[in-house]
Short mmCIF file of C-alpha atoms and ligand atoms in Angstrom, two decimals:
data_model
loop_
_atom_site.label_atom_id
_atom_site.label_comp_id
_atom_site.label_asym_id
_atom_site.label_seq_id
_atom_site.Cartn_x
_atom_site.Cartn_y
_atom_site.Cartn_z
CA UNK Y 294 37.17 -5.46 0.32
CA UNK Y 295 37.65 -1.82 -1.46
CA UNK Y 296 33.83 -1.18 -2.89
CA UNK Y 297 35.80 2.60 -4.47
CA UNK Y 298 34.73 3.44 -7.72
CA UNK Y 299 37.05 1.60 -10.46
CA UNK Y 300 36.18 1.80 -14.21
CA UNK Y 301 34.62 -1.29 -15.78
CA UNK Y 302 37.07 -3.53 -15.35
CA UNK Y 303 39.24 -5.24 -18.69
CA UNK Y 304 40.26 -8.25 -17.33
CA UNK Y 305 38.11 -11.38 -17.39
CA UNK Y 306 37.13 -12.65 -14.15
CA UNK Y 307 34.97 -15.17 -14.53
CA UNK Y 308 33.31 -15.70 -11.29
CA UNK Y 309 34.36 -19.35 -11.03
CA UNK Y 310 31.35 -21.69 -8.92
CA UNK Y 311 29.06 -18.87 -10.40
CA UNK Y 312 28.10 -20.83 -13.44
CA UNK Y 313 25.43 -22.98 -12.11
CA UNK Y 314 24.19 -20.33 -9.94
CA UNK Y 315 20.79 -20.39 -11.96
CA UNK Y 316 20.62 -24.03 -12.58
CA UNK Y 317 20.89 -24.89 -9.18
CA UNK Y 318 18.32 -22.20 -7.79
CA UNK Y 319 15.59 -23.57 -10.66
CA UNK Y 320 16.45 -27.37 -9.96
CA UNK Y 321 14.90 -27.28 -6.73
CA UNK Y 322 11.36 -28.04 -7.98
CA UNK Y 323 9.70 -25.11 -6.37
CA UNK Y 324 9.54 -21.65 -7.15
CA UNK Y 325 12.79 -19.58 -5.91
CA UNK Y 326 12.18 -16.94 -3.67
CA UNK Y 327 14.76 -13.68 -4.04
CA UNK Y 328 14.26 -11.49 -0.92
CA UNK Y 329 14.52 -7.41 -1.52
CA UNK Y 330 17.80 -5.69 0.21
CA UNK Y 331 17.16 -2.10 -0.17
CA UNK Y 332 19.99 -0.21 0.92
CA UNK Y 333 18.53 3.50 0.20
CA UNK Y 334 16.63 6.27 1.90
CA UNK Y 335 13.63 6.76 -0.59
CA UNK Y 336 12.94 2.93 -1.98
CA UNK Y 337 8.96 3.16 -2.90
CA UNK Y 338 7.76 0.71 0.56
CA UNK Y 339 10.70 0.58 2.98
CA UNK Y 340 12.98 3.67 1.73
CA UNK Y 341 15.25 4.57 4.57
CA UNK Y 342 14.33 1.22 6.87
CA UNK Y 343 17.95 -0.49 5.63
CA UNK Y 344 20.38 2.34 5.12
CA UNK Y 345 21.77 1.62 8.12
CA UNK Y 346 24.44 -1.50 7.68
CA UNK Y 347 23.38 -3.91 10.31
CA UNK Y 348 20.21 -3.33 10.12
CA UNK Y 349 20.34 -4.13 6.66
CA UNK Y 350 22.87 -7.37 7.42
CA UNK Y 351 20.16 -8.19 10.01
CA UNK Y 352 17.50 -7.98 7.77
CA UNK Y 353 19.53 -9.94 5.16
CA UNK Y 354 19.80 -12.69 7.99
CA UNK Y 355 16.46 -12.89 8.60
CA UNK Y 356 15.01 -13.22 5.08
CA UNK Y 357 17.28 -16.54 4.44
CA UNK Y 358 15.95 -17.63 8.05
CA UNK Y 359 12.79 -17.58 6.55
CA UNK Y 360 13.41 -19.22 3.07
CA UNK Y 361 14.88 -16.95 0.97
CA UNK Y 362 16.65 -18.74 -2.10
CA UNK Y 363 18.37 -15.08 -3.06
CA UNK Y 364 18.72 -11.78 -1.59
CA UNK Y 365 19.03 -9.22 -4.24
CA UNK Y 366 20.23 -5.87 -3.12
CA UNK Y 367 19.54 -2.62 -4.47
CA UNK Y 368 21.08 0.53 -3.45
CA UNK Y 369 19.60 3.04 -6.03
CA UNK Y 370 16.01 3.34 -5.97
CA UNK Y 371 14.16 2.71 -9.09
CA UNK Y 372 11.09 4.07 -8.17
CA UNK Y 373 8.80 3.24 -11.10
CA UNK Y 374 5.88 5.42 -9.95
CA UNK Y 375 7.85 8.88 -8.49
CA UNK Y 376 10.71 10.34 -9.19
CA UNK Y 377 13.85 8.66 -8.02
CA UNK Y 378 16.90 10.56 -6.98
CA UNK Y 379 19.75 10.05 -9.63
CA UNK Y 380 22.59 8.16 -7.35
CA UNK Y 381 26.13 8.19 -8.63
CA UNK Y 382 28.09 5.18 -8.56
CA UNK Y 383 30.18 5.93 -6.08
CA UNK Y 384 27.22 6.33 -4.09
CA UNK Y 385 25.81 2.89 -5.06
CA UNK Y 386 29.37 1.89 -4.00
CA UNK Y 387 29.41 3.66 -0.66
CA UNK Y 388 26.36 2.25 0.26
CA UNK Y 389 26.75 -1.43 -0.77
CA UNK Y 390 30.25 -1.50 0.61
CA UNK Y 391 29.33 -2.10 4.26
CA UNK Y 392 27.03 -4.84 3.23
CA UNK Y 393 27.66 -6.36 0.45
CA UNK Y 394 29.99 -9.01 1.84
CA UNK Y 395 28.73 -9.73 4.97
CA UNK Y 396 25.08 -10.38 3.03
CA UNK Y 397 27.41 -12.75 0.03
CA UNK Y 398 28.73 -14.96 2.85
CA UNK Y 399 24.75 -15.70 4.33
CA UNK Y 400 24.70 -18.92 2.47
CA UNK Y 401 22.59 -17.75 -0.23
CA UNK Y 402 23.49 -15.79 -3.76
CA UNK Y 403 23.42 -12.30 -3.79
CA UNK Y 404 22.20 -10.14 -6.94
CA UNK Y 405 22.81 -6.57 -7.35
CA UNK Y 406 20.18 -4.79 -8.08
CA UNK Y 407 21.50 -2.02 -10.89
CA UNK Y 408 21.68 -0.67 -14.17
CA UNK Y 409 25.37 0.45 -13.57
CA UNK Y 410 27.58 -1.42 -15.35
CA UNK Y 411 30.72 -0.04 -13.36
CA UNK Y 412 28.43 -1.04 -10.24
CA UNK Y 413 27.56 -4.37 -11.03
CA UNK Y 414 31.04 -5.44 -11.43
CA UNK Y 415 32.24 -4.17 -8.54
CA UNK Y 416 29.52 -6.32 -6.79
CA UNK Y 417 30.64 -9.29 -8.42
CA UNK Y 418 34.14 -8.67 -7.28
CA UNK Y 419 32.78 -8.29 -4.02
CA UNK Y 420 30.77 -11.13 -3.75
CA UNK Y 421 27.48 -10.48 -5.86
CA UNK Y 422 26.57 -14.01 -8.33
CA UNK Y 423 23.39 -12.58 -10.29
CA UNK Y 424 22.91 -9.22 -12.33
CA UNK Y 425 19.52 -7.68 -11.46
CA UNK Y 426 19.30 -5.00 -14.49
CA UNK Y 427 15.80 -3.18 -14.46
CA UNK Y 428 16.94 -1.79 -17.85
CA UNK Y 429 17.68 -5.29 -19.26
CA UNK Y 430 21.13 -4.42 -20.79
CA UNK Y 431 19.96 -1.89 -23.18
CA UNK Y 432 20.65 1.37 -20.19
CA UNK Y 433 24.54 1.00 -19.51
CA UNK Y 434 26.45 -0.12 -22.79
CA UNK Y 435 29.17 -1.66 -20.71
CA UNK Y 436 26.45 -3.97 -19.06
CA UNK Y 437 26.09 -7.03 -21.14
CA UNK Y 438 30.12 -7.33 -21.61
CA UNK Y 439 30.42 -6.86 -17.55
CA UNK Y 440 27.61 -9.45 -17.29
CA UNK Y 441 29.38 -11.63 -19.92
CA UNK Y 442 33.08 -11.49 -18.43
CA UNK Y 443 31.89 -12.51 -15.02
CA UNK Y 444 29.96 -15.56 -16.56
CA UNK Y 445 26.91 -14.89 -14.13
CA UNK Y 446 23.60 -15.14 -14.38
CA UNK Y 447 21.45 -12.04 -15.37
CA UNK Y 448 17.66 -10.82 -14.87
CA UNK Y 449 16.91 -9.13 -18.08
CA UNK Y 450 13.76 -6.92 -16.62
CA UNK Y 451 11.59 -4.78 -19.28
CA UNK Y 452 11.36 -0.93 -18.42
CA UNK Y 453 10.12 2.06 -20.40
CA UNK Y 454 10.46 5.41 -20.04
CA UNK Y 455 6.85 6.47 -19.56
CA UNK Y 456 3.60 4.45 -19.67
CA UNK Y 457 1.46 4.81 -22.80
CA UNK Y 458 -2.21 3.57 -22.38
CA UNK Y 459 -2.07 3.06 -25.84
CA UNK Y 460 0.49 0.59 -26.50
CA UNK Y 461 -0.01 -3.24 -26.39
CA UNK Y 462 2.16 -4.15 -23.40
CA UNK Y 463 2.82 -7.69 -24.52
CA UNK Y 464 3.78 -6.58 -28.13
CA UNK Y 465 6.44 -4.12 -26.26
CA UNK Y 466 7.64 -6.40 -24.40
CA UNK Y 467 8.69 -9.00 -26.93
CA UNK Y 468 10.18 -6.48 -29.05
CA UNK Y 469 12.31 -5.38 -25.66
CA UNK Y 470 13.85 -8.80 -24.99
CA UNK Y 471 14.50 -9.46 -28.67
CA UNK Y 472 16.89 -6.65 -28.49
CA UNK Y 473 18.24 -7.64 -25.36
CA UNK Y 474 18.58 -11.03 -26.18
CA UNK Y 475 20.35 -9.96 -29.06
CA UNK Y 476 22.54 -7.51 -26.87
CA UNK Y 477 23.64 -10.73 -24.96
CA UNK Y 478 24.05 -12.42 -27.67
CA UNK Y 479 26.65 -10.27 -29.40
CA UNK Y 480 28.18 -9.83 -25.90
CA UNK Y 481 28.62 -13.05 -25.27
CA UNK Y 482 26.12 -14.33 -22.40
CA UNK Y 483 25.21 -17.80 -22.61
CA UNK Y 484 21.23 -18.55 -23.09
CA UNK Y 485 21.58 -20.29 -19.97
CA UNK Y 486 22.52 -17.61 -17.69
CA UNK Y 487 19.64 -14.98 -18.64
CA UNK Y 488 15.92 -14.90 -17.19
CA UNK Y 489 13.47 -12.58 -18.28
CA UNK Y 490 11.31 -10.17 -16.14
CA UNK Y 491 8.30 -8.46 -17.45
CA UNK Y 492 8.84 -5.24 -14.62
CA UNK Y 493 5.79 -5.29 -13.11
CA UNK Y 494 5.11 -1.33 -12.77
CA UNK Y 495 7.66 0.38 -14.94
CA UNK Y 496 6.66 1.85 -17.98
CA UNK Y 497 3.12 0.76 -17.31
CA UNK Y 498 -0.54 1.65 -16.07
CA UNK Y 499 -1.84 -0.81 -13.33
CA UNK Y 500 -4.03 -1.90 -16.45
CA UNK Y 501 -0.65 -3.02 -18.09
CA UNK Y 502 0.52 -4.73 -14.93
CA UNK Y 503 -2.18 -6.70 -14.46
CA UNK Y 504 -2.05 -7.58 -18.23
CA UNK Y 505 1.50 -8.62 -18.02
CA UNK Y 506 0.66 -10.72 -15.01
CA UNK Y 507 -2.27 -12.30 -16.90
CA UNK Y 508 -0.28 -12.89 -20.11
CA UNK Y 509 2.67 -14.23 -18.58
CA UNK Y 510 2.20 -17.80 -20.96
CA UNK Y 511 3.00 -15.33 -23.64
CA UNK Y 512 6.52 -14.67 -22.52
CA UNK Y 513 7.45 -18.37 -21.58
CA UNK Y 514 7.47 -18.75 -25.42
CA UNK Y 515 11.28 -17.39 -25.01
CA UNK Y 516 12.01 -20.58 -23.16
CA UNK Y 517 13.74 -18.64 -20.54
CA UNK Y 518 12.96 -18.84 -16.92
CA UNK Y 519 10.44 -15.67 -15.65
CA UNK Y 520 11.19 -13.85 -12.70
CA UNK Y 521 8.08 -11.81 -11.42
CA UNK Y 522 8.20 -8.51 -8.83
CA UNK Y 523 4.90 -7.81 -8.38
CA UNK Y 524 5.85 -7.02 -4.33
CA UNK Y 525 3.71 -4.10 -2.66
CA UNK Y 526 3.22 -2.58 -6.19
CA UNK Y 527 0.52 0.67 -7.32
CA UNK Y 528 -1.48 -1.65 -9.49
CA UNK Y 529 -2.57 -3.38 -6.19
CA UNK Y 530 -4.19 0.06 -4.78
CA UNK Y 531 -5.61 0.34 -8.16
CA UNK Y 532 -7.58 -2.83 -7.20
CA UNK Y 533 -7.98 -2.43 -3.77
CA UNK Y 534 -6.58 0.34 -2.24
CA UNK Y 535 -4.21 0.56 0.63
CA UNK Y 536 -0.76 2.28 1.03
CA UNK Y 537 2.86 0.24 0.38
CA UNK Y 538 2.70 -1.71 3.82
CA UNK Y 539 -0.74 -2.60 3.89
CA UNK Y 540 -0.12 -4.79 0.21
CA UNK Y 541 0.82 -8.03 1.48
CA UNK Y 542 -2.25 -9.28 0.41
CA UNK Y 543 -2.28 -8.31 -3.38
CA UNK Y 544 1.38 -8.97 -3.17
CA UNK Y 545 0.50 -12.89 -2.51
CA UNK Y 546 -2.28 -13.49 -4.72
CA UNK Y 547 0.20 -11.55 -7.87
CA UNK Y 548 2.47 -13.92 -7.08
CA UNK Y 549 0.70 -17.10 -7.00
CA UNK Y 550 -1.00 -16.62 -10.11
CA UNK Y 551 2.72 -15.98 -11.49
CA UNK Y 552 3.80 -18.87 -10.89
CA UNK Y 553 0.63 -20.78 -12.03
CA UNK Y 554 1.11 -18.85 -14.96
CA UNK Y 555 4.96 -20.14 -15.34
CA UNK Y 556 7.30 -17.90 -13.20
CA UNK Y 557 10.15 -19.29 -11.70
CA UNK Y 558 11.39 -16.73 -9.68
CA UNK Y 559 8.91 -13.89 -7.40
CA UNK Y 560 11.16 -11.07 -5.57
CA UNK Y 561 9.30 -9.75 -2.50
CA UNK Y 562 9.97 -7.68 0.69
CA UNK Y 563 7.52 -10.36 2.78
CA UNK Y 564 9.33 -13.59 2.29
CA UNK Y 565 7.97 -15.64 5.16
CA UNK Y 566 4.52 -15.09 3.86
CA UNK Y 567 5.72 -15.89 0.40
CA UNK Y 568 7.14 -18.91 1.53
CA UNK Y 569 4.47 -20.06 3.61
CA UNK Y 570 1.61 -19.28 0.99
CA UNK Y 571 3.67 -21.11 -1.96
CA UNK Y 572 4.01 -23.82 -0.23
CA UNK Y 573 0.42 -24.16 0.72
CA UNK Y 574 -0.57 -23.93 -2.73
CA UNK Y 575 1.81 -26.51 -3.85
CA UNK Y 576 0.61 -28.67 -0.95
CA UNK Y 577 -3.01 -28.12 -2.48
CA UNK Y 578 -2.01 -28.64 -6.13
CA UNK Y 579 -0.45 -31.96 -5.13
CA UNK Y 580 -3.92 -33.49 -2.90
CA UNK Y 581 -5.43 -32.88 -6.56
N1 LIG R 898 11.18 -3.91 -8.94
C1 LIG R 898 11.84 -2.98 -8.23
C2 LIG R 898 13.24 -2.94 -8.24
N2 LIG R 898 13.96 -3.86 -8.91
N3 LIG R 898 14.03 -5.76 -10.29
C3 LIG R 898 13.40 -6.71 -11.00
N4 LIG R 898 14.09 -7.62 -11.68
N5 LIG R 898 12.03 -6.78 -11.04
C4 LIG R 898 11.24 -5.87 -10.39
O1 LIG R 898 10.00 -5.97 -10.49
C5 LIG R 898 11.89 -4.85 -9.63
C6 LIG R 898 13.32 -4.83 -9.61
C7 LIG R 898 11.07 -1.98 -7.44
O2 LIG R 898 10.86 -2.43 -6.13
P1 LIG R 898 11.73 -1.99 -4.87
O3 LIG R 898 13.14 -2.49 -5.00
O4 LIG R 898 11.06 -2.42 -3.63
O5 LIG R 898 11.66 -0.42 -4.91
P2 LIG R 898 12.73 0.70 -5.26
O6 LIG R 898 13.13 0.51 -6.69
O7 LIG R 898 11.99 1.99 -5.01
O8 LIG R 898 13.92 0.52 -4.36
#
């Protein structure tokens, strides 16, 4: 597998057995679980912990051993609340490249985690099944048509530049997904292959997070699944304050009340405790 730099490429390939992908996560009755991969040095909670490739194949390994349904990797930070270092794509490449496969052939779909059109299909080629774009199509114009010729599944997250107290989050947010629903659209991506994220954290206070987690009912109106991050986030120290590591607790109780409030999906860096207090809570819902 050659991870070098090529441009988007023109012919279709549609990743045959990827169609599905997202049906057969969501069918399972229980809310899917996509464990973080980050491959960088400065990611927000565990920058630098994964660059290395087997510990990152390692870690891989151990998040499906504990009930990971997807293992999205990222090898750019995105750092919503610092300033991330700009990565070139043959960066991203040179750092998924080690990894990438070994992760795909864990027995669980991989996403790539990227707003890098000539990145994400390189990942597909390699292995990759979902499209995680924080900049939900509308960042790299070659996105939606790489997205489209692969016939995979995408996470349409919403992003803005810069916070603005001022704004109504939720009203944003719709108008963000129109356009990148429409972006698909015109692309080509069937309505079945795209779930919507509301980006816990970028381009918003912790006031705004906590809105969007609050208001998620709002966004199942698009009839698309939800996929929530709300993992070891700043609007957590807002609340109760405690650095990156020490969130696990405001990481489970975000990510409960997102799926009681109609996500689908939660991506997390603790899956075991994910797992573990999902399932306790669904074990609780059903002694009702
Ligand atoms: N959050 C992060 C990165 N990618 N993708 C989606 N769809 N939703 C999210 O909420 C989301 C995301 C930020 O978290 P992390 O990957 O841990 O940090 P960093 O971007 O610094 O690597």
């Amino acid at each position: 597998m050659s991870l070098a730099i090529p441009s988007v490429s023109q012919s279709p390939r549609a990743a045959l057995g990827a169609s599905g992908t997202l049906d057969r996560l969501l069918c399972a009755g229980r809310p899917v679980v996509m464990g973080i991969l980050n491959v960088t040095p400065d990611s927000f909670s565990d920058g630098g912990r994964f660059l290395d490739p087997s510990a990152a194949i390692e870690h891989a390994r151990r998040m499906v051993a504990e009930g990971a349904d997807i293992i999205d990797i990222g090898a750019e930070s995105t750092r919503p609340y610092g300033t991330a270092t700009p990565v070139s794509p043959n960066e991203e490449a040179r750092r998924l490249e080690p990894v990438l496969a070994a992760v795909a052939g864990l027995g669980v779909p991989v996403s790539i985690d990227t707003m890098k059109a000539q990145v994400a299909d390189l990942a597909l080629a390699a292995g990759a099944r979902i499209v995680n774009d924080v900049w939900g199509l509308q960042r790299d114009p070659d996105m939606a048509g790489v997205v489209a010729r692969h016939a995979v599944p995408v996470i349409i997250m919403h992003n803005r530049e810069s916070a603005d107290p001022a704004i109504d989050i939720m009203a944003d947010m719709a108008a963000f997904f129109a356009r990148s629903l429409a972006l698909a659209e015109r692309a080509g991506i069937a309505r079945d292959r795209i779930v919507l994220d509301p980006g816990i954290g970028f381009g918003k206070t912790p006031e705004q997070s906590l809105t969007a987690l609050a208001r998620l009912d709002r966004l199942v109106t698009f009839g698309l699944p939800l996929l929530v991050g709300a993992s070891r986030k700043r609007f957590i120290d807002k609340v109760s304050p405690a650095p990156p590591d020490r969130r696990l607790g405001g990481s489970l109780a975000a990510h409960l009340i997102a799926v009681a409030g109609g996500a689908r999906i939660v991506r997390v860096h603790d899956v075991a405790e994910t797992v573990q207090a999902l399932r306790v809570a669904a074990a609780i819902r059903d002694a009702r």
